[in-house]
Short mmCIF file of C-alpha atoms and ligand atoms in Angstrom, two decimals:
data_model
loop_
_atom_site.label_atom_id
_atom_site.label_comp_id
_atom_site.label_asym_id
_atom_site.label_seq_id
_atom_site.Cartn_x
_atom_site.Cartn_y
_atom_site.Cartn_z
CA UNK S 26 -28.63 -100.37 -45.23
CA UNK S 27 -28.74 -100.71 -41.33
CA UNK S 28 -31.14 -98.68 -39.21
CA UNK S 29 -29.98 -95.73 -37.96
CA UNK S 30 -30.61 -95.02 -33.62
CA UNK S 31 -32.72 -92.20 -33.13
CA UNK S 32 -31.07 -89.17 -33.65
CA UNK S 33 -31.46 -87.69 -30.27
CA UNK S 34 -28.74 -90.91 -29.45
CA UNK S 35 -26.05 -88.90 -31.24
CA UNK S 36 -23.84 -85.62 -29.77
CA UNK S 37 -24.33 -82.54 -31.70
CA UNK S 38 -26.36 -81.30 -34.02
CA UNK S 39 -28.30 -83.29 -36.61
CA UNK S 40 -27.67 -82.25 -40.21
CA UNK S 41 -30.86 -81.69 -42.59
CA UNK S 42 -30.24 -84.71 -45.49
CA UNK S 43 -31.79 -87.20 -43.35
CA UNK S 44 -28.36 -89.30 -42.78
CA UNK S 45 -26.26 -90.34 -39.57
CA UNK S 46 -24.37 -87.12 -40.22
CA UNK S 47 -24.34 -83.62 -38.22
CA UNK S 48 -25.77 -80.40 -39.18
CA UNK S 49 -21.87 -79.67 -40.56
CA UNK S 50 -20.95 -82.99 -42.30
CA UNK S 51 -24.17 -81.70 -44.31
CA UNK S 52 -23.49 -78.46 -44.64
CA UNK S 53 -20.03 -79.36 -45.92
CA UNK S 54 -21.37 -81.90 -48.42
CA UNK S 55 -23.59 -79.64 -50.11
CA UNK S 56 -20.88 -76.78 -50.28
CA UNK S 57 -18.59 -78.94 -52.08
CA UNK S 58 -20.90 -78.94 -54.97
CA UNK S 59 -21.18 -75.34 -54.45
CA UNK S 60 -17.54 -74.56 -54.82
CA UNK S 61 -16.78 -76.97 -57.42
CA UNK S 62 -19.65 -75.00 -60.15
CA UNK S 63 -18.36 -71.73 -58.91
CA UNK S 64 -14.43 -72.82 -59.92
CA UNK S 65 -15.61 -74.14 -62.77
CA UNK S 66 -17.21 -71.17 -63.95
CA UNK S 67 -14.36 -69.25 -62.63
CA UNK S 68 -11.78 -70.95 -64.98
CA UNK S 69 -14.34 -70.94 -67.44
CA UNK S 70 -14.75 -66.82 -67.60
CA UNK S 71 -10.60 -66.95 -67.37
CA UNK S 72 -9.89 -68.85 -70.43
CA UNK S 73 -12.54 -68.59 -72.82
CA UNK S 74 -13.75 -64.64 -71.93
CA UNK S 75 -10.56 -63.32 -70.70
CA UNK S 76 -12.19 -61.86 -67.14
CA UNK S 77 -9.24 -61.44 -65.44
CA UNK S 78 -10.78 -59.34 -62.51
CA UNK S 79 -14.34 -61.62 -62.48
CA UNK S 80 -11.71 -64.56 -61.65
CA UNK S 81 -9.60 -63.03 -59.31
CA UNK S 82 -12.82 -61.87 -56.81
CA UNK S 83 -14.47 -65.09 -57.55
CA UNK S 84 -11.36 -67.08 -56.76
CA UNK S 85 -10.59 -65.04 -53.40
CA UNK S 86 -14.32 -65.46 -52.40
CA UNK S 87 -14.14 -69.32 -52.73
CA UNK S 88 -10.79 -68.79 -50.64
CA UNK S 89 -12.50 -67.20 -48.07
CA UNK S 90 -15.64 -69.06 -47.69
CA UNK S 91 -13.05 -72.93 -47.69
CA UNK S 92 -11.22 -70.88 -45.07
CA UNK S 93 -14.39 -70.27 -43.10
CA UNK S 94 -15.87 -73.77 -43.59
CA UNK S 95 -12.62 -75.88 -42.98
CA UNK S 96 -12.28 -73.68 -39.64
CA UNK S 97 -15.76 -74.38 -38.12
CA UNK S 98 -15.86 -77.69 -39.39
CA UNK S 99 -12.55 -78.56 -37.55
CA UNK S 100 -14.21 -77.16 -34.40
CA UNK S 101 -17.43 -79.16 -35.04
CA UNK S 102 -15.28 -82.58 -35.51
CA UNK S 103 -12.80 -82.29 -32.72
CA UNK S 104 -15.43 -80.40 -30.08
CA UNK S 105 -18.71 -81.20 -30.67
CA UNK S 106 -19.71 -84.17 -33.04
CA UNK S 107 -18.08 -87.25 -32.24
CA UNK S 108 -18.31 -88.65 -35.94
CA UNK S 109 -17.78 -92.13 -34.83
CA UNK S 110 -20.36 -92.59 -33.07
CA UNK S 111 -22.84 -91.43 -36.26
CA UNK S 112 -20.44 -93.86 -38.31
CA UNK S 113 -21.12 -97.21 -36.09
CA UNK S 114 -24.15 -98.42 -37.33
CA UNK S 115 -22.59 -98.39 -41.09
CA UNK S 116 -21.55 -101.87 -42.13
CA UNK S 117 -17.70 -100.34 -43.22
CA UNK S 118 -17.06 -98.85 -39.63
CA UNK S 119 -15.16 -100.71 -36.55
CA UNK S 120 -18.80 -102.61 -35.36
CA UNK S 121 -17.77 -102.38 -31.57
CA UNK S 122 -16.29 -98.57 -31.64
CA UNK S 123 -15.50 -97.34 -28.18
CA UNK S 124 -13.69 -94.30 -27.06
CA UNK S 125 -11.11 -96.95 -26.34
CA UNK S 126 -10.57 -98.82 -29.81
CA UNK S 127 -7.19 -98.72 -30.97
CA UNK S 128 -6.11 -96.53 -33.91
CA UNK S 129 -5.39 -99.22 -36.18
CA UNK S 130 -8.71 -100.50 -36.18
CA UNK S 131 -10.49 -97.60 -36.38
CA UNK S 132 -8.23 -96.49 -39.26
CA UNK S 133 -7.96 -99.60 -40.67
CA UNK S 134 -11.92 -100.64 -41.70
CA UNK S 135 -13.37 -99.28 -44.84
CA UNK S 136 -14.22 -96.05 -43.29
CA UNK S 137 -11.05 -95.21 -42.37
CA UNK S 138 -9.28 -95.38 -44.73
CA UNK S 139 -11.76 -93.79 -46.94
CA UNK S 140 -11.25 -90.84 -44.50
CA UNK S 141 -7.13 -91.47 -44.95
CA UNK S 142 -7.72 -90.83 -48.95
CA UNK S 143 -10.26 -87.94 -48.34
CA UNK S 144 -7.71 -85.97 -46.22
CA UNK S 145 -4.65 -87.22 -48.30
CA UNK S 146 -6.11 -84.53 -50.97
CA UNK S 147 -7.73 -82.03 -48.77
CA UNK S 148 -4.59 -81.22 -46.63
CA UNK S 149 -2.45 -80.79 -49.92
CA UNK S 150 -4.72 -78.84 -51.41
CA UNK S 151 -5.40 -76.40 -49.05
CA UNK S 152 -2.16 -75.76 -48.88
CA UNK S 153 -1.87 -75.26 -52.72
CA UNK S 154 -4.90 -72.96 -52.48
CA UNK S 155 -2.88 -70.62 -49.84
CA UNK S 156 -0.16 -70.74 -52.18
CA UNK S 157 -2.04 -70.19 -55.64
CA UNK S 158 -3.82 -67.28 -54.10
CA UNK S 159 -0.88 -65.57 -52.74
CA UNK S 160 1.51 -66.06 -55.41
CA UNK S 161 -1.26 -65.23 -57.98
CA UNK S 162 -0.94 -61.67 -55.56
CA UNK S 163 2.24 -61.16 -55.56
CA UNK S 164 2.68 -61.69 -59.47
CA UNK S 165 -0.24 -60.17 -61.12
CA UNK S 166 -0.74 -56.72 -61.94
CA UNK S 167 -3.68 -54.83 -60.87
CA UNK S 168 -5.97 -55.10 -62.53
CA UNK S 169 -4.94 -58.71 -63.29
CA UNK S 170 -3.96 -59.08 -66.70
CA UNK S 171 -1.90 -62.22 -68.34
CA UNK S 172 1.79 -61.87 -67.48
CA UNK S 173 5.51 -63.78 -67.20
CA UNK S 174 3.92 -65.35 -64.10
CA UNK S 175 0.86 -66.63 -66.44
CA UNK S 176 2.17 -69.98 -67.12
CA UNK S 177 3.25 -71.07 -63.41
CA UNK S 178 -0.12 -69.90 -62.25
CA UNK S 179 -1.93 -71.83 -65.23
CA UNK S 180 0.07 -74.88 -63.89
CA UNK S 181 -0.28 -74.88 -60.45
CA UNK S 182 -3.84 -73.14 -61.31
CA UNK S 183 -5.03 -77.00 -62.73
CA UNK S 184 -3.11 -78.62 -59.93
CA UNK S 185 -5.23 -76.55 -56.99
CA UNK S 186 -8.69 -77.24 -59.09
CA UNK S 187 -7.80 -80.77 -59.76
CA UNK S 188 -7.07 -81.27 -55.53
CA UNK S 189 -10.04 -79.55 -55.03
CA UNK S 190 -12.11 -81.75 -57.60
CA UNK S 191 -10.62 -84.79 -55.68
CA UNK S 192 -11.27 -83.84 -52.32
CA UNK S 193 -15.02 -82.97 -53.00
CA UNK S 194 -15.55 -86.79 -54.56
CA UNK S 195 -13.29 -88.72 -51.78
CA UNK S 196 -15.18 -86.59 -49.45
CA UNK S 197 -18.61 -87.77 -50.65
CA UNK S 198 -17.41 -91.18 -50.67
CA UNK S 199 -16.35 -91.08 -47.05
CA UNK S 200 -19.75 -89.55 -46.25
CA UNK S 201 -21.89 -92.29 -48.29
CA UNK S 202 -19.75 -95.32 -45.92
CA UNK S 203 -19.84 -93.81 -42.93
CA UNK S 204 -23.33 -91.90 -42.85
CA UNK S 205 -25.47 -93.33 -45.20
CA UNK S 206 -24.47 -97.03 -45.71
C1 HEM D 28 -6.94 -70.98 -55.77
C2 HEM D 28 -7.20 -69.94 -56.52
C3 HEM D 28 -7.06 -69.95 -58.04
C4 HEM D 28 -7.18 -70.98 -58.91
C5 HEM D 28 -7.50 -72.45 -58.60
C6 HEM D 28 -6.95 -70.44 -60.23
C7 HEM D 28 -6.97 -71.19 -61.40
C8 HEM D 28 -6.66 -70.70 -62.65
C9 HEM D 28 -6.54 -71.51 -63.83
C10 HEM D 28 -6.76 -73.04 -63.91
C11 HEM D 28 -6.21 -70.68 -64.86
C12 HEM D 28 -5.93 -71.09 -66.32
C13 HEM D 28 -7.18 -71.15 -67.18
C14 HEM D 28 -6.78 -71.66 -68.56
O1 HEM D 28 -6.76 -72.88 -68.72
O2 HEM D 28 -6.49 -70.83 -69.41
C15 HEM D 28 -6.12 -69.33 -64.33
C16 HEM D 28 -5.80 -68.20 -65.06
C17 HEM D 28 -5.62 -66.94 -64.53
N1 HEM D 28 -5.73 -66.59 -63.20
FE1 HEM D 28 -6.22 -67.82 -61.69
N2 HEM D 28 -6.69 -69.09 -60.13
C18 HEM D 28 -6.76 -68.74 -58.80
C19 HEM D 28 -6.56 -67.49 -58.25
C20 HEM D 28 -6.22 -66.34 -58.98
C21 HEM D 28 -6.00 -65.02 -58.40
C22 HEM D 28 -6.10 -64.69 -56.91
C23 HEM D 28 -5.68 -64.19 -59.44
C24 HEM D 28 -5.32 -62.74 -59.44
C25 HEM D 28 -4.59 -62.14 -58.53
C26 HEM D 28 -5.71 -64.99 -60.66
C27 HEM D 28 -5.44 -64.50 -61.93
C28 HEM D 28 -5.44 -65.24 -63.08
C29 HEM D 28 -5.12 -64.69 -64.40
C30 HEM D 28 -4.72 -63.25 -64.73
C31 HEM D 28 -5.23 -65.76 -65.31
C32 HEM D 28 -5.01 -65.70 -66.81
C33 HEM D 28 -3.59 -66.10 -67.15
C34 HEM D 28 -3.41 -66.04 -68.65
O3 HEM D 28 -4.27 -66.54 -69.39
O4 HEM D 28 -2.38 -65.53 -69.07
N3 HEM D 28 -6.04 -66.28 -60.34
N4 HEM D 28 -6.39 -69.39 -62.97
#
């Protein structure tokens, strides 16, 4: 592990896991644990206790709340915490990182591509989420109740929980190189 420069060295706001990261990388990392019990239990009450209406207000919830997060955590990342800089002393980042360092190193080391993996599922699958919500909508009855549309919801159903499953644990990956390492 390297030693991590004072924390007043970084832009931004600390976080509170005692890491490189800001206040929102930490925020985010715990959520993700968060939302992935919650769908669990969601899909759990769906199959095995047929709560049709439990799962659609839990499901739009966790909608709302990614929708929320994603949003200020874009602002934090591209206004306010320069995540690079928190990233440096990590053995897997681009050692010398300036504002200047080409792309192809920076995206290149470890780190990068870590974060190249982590977004290749999270920008998929927030997509799917949009979809899954507002076909699931359009389809169901109200109350929700199973229907023709039950078996292309079950499928792209898995597909949104599996993305979501798989951008929570490349997430956490990209956090442990960058932030912790
Ligand atoms: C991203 C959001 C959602 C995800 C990831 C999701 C996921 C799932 C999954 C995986 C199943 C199948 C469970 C099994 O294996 O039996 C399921 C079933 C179901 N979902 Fe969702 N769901 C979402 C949103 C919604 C919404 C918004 C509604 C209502 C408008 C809804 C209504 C239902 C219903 C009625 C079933 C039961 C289908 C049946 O057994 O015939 N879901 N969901």
């Amino acid at each position: 592990m390297n030693t991590a420069p004072p924390p007043a060295s970084f832009p931004g706001i600390d976080g509170f896991l005692g890491t490189r990261a800001s206040i929102m990388l930490d925020v985010v990392f715990v959520a993700m644990f968060v939302v992935l019990a919650v769908m669990a239990w969601s899909i759990y009450l769906v199959r095995y206790r047929q709560e049709y209406l439990l799962h659609k207000r839990i499901q739009l919830i966790l909608g709302t709340v990614l929708l929320i997060t994603v949003a200020a955590f874009e602002v934090d990342m591209q206004w306010l915490t320069e995540w690079e800089l928190r990233a440096v002393a990590s053995p897997y980042f681009v050692q010398d990182y300036s504002s200047a360092t080409p792309a192809a190193a920076k995206w290149g080391c470890t780190v990068g591509r870590s974060l190249l993996l982590h977004l290749s599922f999270a920008v998929p699958t927030f997509a799917l989420w949009v979809f899954v919500i507002v076909q699931a909508l359009r389809h169901f009855p109200r109350p929700p109740q199973p229907a023709p549309y039950s078996r292309r919801h079950k499928l792209w159903g898995r597909l949104a929980a599996f993305g979501m499953t798989m951008t929570s644990l490349t997430g956490w990956v990209f956090y442990y190189l960058a932030f912790v390492a």
